[in-house]
């Protein structure tokens, strides 16, 4: 797990059914609140991102759960926001188990975060019923690349024992430095040619000699003017409502 790296290039080797089922079973064995997920699989390699032999789409699935409730003559009344919070956790712990299990069997993988914005489209493609929300995708196969593990914050910037500390400038700078120097040493953004252009009046002063993770992530979250509505629309199309339900 300490050597984890996302893999975005895959060999032609096709994982066997046994391997696929073992990985999914390991995913299923993750801790759960309600097993509030389903996993869609596509082996259409030519159409999959990174031409991955396997593409898993991990969905939050209330439909299946409500079928069980109906069998027992119950109706779901909990609000959808709470269900989604639990559902995201169930799906995420399951998905990461798949990543780890895959790696233990020699496979690499990479998550794709765009699914939630294309939820309705993906749902149509797979014939997914309402109350199922495609959350994230996981491309998987045998690695055709071996990048170095990517940097992380120093543990002192992640683990706070007993009390959340006052984060002084030195601590913040140290964390930024570790990330930035780590990515620069790997020439990550230069190789990926992934500098996010500046909008508005800010002048570009960065080159690939100093453009690194903290600048990248600031440009991403400081310029991506996403309205909550864009996700809420996707959720609503899938039959989820983030508002109070009137009692019937
Ligand atoms: C929710 C989520 C969405 C992600 N989306 C993408 C993506 O769309 N494209 C991509 O290349 N990597 C994606 N990744 C992978 C991250 O870029 C990667 O995990 C991160 O840069 C750290 O690198 P590492 O996994 O190699 O340690 C995503 C990861 C997560 C957890």
Short mmCIF file of C-alpha atoms and ligand atoms in Angstrom, two decimals:
data_model
loop_
_atom_site.label_atom_id
_atom_site.label_comp_id
_atom_site.label_asym_id
_atom_site.label_seq_id
_atom_site.Cartn_x
_atom_site.Cartn_y
_atom_site.Cartn_z
CA UNK A 1 0.00 0.00 0.00
CA UNK A 2 2.94 2.33 0.65
CA UNK A 3 4.01 1.79 -2.95
CA UNK A 4 0.63 2.54 -4.46
CA UNK A 5 0.67 4.41 -7.76
CA UNK A 6 -2.12 5.07 -10.22
CA UNK A 7 -1.60 3.25 -13.53
CA UNK A 8 -2.78 4.79 -16.78
CA UNK A 9 -1.11 2.48 -19.34
CA UNK A 10 -2.03 -1.18 -19.64
CA UNK A 11 -0.66 -4.23 -21.45
CA UNK A 12 -2.77 -6.41 -23.76
CA UNK A 13 -3.03 -9.15 -21.16
CA UNK A 14 -6.67 -9.83 -20.30
CA UNK A 15 -7.45 -10.54 -16.63
CA UNK A 16 -9.21 -13.88 -16.19
CA UNK A 17 -12.73 -14.18 -14.79
CA UNK A 18 -11.24 -15.66 -11.65
CA UNK A 19 -9.02 -12.61 -11.15
CA UNK A 20 -11.93 -10.23 -11.78
CA UNK A 21 -14.20 -12.05 -9.35
CA UNK A 22 -11.47 -12.21 -6.67
CA UNK A 23 -10.93 -8.46 -6.92
CA UNK A 24 -14.65 -7.72 -6.70
CA UNK A 25 -15.09 -10.16 -3.80
CA UNK A 26 -12.26 -8.40 -1.96
CA UNK A 27 -14.09 -5.14 -2.62
CA UNK A 28 -17.32 -6.54 -1.27
CA UNK A 29 -15.61 -7.69 1.91
CA UNK A 30 -14.86 -4.05 2.87
CA UNK A 31 -16.65 -2.71 5.95
CA UNK A 32 -20.08 -1.36 5.05
CA UNK A 33 -22.93 0.66 6.50
CA UNK A 34 -25.55 -0.88 4.18
CA UNK A 35 -23.77 -2.37 1.11
CA UNK A 36 -25.22 0.65 -0.58
CA UNK A 37 -23.47 0.17 -3.93
CA UNK A 38 -23.35 -1.77 -7.18
CA UNK A 39 -20.45 -2.28 -9.56
CA UNK A 40 -20.86 -2.11 -13.34
CA UNK A 41 -18.16 -3.72 -15.46
CA UNK A 42 -17.17 -3.07 -19.06
CA UNK A 43 -14.55 -5.19 -20.83
CA UNK A 44 -14.90 -3.18 -24.06
CA UNK A 45 -11.26 -2.33 -24.01
CA UNK A 46 -11.30 -0.17 -27.14
CA UNK A 47 -13.93 2.11 -25.60
CA UNK A 48 -12.56 2.17 -22.05
CA UNK A 49 -10.47 5.09 -20.76
CA UNK A 50 -6.72 4.40 -21.13
CA UNK A 51 -7.85 1.35 -23.21
CA UNK A 52 -8.05 -0.47 -19.91
CA UNK A 53 -9.12 -4.13 -20.16
CA UNK A 54 -11.50 -3.54 -17.24
CA UNK A 55 -13.63 -0.52 -16.44
CA UNK A 56 -15.58 -0.66 -13.20
CA UNK A 57 -18.23 1.97 -12.58
CA UNK A 58 -18.98 2.19 -8.90
CA UNK A 59 -22.51 3.29 -8.18
CA UNK A 60 -24.37 4.30 -5.07
CA UNK A 61 -27.35 1.98 -5.21
CA UNK A 62 -30.51 2.70 -3.26
CA UNK A 63 -32.73 0.89 -5.79
CA UNK A 64 -31.53 -2.56 -4.74
CA UNK A 65 -31.89 -1.67 -1.09
CA UNK A 66 -35.41 -0.31 -1.55
CA UNK A 67 -36.35 -3.59 -3.28
CA UNK A 68 -35.33 -5.41 -0.12
CA UNK A 69 -37.36 -2.98 1.98
CA UNK A 70 -40.39 -3.51 -0.26
CA UNK A 71 -40.07 -7.28 0.19
CA UNK A 72 -40.34 -6.69 3.91
CA UNK A 73 -43.18 -4.20 3.44
CA UNK A 74 -41.12 -1.16 4.44
CA UNK A 75 -40.65 2.18 2.75
CA UNK A 76 -37.50 4.25 2.87
CA UNK A 77 -38.02 7.55 4.74
CA UNK A 78 -34.44 8.63 5.57
CA UNK A 79 -33.38 11.74 3.67
CA UNK A 80 -31.25 11.24 0.57
CA UNK A 81 -28.36 13.42 1.81
CA UNK A 82 -27.75 11.07 4.74
CA UNK A 83 -28.07 8.07 2.45
CA UNK A 84 -25.59 9.58 0.01
CA UNK A 85 -23.05 10.28 2.75
CA UNK A 86 -23.24 6.66 3.87
CA UNK A 87 -23.44 5.43 0.28
CA UNK A 88 -20.29 7.31 -0.75
CA UNK A 89 -18.44 5.72 2.16
CA UNK A 90 -19.65 2.21 1.36
CA UNK A 91 -18.69 2.68 -2.29
CA UNK A 92 -15.30 4.25 -1.50
CA UNK A 93 -14.12 1.64 1.00
CA UNK A 94 -15.22 -1.08 -1.40
CA UNK A 95 -13.47 0.54 -4.37
CA UNK A 96 -10.18 1.04 -2.54
CA UNK A 97 -10.26 -2.62 -1.46
CA UNK A 98 -10.48 -3.45 -5.17
CA UNK A 99 -7.44 -1.25 -5.88
CA UNK A 100 -5.41 -3.00 -3.18
CA UNK A 101 -6.59 -6.49 -4.13
CA UNK A 102 -5.86 -5.74 -7.80
CA UNK A 103 -2.34 -4.69 -6.98
CA UNK A 104 -1.75 -7.83 -4.91
CA UNK A 105 -2.63 -9.82 -8.04
CA UNK A 106 -0.32 -7.76 -10.26
CA UNK A 107 -2.91 -5.34 -11.66
CA UNK A 108 -2.76 -1.55 -11.68
CA UNK A 109 -5.64 0.89 -11.68
CA UNK A 110 -6.73 4.50 -11.83
CA UNK A 111 -9.88 6.20 -10.60
CA UNK A 112 -11.80 8.56 -12.89
CA UNK A 113 -13.73 11.29 -11.16
CA UNK A 114 -15.83 12.50 -14.07
CA UNK A 115 -18.50 9.82 -13.69
CA UNK A 116 -20.64 11.82 -11.28
CA UNK A 117 -21.02 14.60 -13.85
CA UNK A 118 -21.99 12.09 -16.54
CA UNK A 119 -24.11 9.99 -14.22
CA UNK A 120 -27.27 10.10 -16.33
CA UNK A 121 -25.39 9.24 -19.53
CA UNK A 122 -23.61 6.31 -17.92
CA UNK A 123 -26.89 5.15 -16.42
CA UNK A 124 -28.50 5.13 -19.88
CA UNK A 125 -25.59 3.20 -21.36
CA UNK A 126 -25.85 0.42 -18.77
CA UNK A 127 -29.65 0.49 -18.42
CA UNK A 128 -29.40 1.48 -14.77
CA UNK A 129 -32.68 2.09 -12.88
CA UNK A 130 -33.49 5.28 -10.97
CA UNK A 131 -32.10 5.53 -7.43
CA UNK A 132 -28.72 4.31 -8.70
CA UNK A 133 -26.00 6.95 -9.05
CA UNK A 134 -22.72 6.30 -10.92
CA UNK A 135 -20.16 7.85 -8.54
CA UNK A 136 -16.70 7.03 -9.81
CA UNK A 137 -14.98 4.77 -12.35
CA UNK A 138 -11.97 2.54 -11.87
CA UNK A 139 -9.89 1.55 -14.89
CA UNK A 140 -7.85 -1.61 -14.29
CA UNK A 141 -5.47 -3.96 -16.05
CA UNK A 142 -1.90 -5.20 -16.08
CA UNK A 143 0.51 -2.22 -15.87
CA UNK A 144 2.51 -1.12 -18.90
CA UNK A 145 4.22 1.62 -16.85
CA UNK A 146 5.83 1.84 -13.44
CA UNK A 147 5.80 5.43 -12.22
CA UNK A 148 7.30 6.28 -8.84
CA UNK A 149 4.93 6.61 -5.88
CA UNK A 150 3.62 10.18 -5.82
CA UNK A 151 4.34 12.51 -2.89
CA UNK A 152 2.02 12.98 0.06
CA UNK A 153 1.86 15.58 2.83
CA UNK A 154 4.21 14.97 5.77
CA UNK A 155 2.41 12.84 8.32
CA UNK A 156 2.52 15.80 10.76
CA UNK A 157 0.22 17.66 8.34
CA UNK A 158 -2.24 14.76 8.21
CA UNK A 159 -2.33 13.21 11.68
CA UNK A 160 -3.28 15.39 14.65
CA UNK A 161 -3.23 13.58 17.95
CA UNK A 162 -5.59 14.68 20.72
CA UNK A 163 -6.01 18.23 19.40
CA UNK A 164 -6.12 19.98 16.05
CA UNK A 165 -2.99 22.15 16.17
CA UNK A 166 -2.60 25.81 15.31
CA UNK A 167 -1.10 25.49 11.87
CA UNK A 168 1.67 28.06 11.75
CA UNK A 169 3.13 29.25 8.47
CA UNK A 170 6.24 27.09 8.87
CA UNK A 171 4.18 23.89 9.11
CA UNK A 172 2.08 24.82 6.09
CA UNK A 173 5.17 25.79 4.08
CA UNK A 174 6.88 22.54 4.96
CA UNK A 175 3.91 20.53 3.74
CA UNK A 176 3.74 22.56 0.51
CA UNK A 177 7.48 22.12 -0.02
CA UNK A 178 7.32 18.37 0.40
CA UNK A 179 4.55 18.12 -2.19
CA UNK A 180 6.06 20.58 -4.65
CA UNK A 181 9.62 19.32 -4.50
CA UNK A 182 8.40 15.75 -4.72
CA UNK A 183 6.41 16.38 -7.90
CA UNK A 184 9.17 18.56 -9.40
CA UNK A 185 11.76 15.83 -8.82
CA UNK A 186 9.52 13.49 -10.82
CA UNK A 187 8.93 16.17 -13.50
CA UNK A 188 5.30 15.17 -13.20
CA UNK A 189 3.62 18.26 -14.67
CA UNK A 190 6.27 18.77 -17.38
CA UNK A 191 5.88 15.18 -18.59
CA UNK A 192 2.09 15.41 -18.44
CA UNK A 193 2.14 18.89 -20.00
CA UNK A 194 -0.58 19.66 -17.51
CA UNK A 195 -0.26 23.31 -16.54
CA UNK A 196 -3.72 24.78 -15.95
CA UNK A 197 -3.97 28.13 -17.80
CA UNK A 198 -4.65 31.21 -15.67
CA UNK A 199 -7.90 33.09 -16.12
CA UNK A 200 -8.56 36.75 -15.37
CA UNK A 201 -5.86 39.26 -14.52
CA UNK A 202 -3.27 36.97 -12.89
CA UNK A 203 -0.04 36.95 -14.88
CA UNK A 204 1.66 33.68 -15.68
CA UNK A 205 5.00 33.53 -13.88
CA UNK A 206 5.41 29.77 -13.64
CA UNK A 207 7.38 27.49 -15.93
CA UNK A 208 7.66 23.73 -15.63
CA UNK A 209 10.79 24.43 -13.53
CA UNK A 210 8.61 25.63 -10.65
CA UNK A 211 4.99 24.73 -11.52
CA UNK A 212 4.02 21.96 -9.12
CA UNK A 213 1.26 20.43 -7.08
CA UNK A 214 0.23 23.33 -4.81
CA UNK A 215 0.00 25.78 -7.72
CA UNK A 216 -1.85 23.18 -9.79
CA UNK A 217 -4.41 22.40 -7.11
CA UNK A 218 -4.93 26.14 -6.39
CA UNK A 219 -5.59 26.79 -10.08
CA UNK A 220 -7.97 23.86 -10.19
CA UNK A 221 -10.12 24.71 -7.19
CA UNK A 222 -9.61 28.46 -7.59
CA UNK A 223 -10.91 28.55 -11.16
CA UNK A 224 -13.38 25.70 -11.55
CA UNK A 225 -16.62 27.60 -11.22
CA UNK A 226 -18.82 24.60 -10.75
CA UNK A 227 -22.36 25.30 -9.58
CA UNK A 228 -23.80 22.88 -7.02
CA UNK A 229 -26.73 22.68 -9.43
CA UNK A 230 -24.65 20.71 -11.93
CA UNK A 231 -24.34 17.82 -9.51
CA UNK A 232 -27.78 18.28 -8.02
CA UNK A 233 -29.25 17.99 -11.54
CA UNK A 234 -27.42 14.71 -12.09
CA UNK A 235 -28.63 13.44 -8.73
CA UNK A 236 -32.19 14.51 -9.45
CA UNK A 237 -32.18 12.80 -12.84
CA UNK A 238 -31.14 9.64 -11.02
CA UNK A 239 -34.07 10.02 -8.60
CA UNK A 240 -32.23 11.47 -5.59
CA UNK A 241 -33.48 14.62 -3.85
CA UNK A 242 -31.41 16.78 -1.54
CA UNK A 243 -34.37 18.39 0.15
CA UNK A 244 -36.77 17.53 2.91
CA UNK A 245 -39.55 15.15 1.93
CA UNK A 246 -43.05 16.08 2.99
CA UNK A 247 -44.57 13.27 5.04
CA UNK A 248 -47.28 11.47 3.06
C1 LIG B 1 -12.04 10.49 -6.77
C2 LIG B 1 -10.81 10.42 -7.63
C3 LIG B 1 -10.89 10.85 -8.95
C4 LIG B 1 -9.80 10.76 -9.79
N1 LIG B 1 -9.93 11.14 -11.11
C5 LIG B 1 -8.88 10.99 -11.95
C6 LIG B 1 -9.03 11.29 -13.34
O1 LIG B 1 -10.11 11.70 -13.78
N2 LIG B 1 -7.97 11.10 -14.16
C7 LIG B 1 -6.77 10.64 -13.69
O2 LIG B 1 -5.85 10.49 -14.50
N3 LIG B 1 -6.60 10.33 -12.38
C8 LIG B 1 -7.63 10.49 -11.51
N4 LIG B 1 -7.48 10.15 -10.18
C9 LIG B 1 -6.20 9.63 -9.68
C10 LIG B 1 -5.42 10.72 -8.97
O3 LIG B 1 -4.98 11.66 -9.91
C11 LIG B 1 -4.25 10.08 -8.21
O4 LIG B 1 -4.72 9.14 -7.29
C12 LIG B 1 -3.43 11.16 -7.48
O5 LIG B 1 -2.85 12.02 -8.43
C13 LIG B 1 -2.33 10.56 -6.62
O6 LIG B 1 -1.49 9.74 -7.43
P1 LIG B 1 -1.29 8.20 -7.11
O7 LIG B 1 -2.64 7.53 -7.07
O8 LIG B 1 -0.42 7.69 -8.25
O9 LIG B 1 -0.59 8.11 -5.78
C14 LIG B 1 -8.56 10.24 -9.30
C15 LIG B 1 -8.49 9.80 -7.97
C16 LIG B 1 -9.60 9.87 -7.15
C17 LIG B 1 -9.50 9.35 -5.74
#
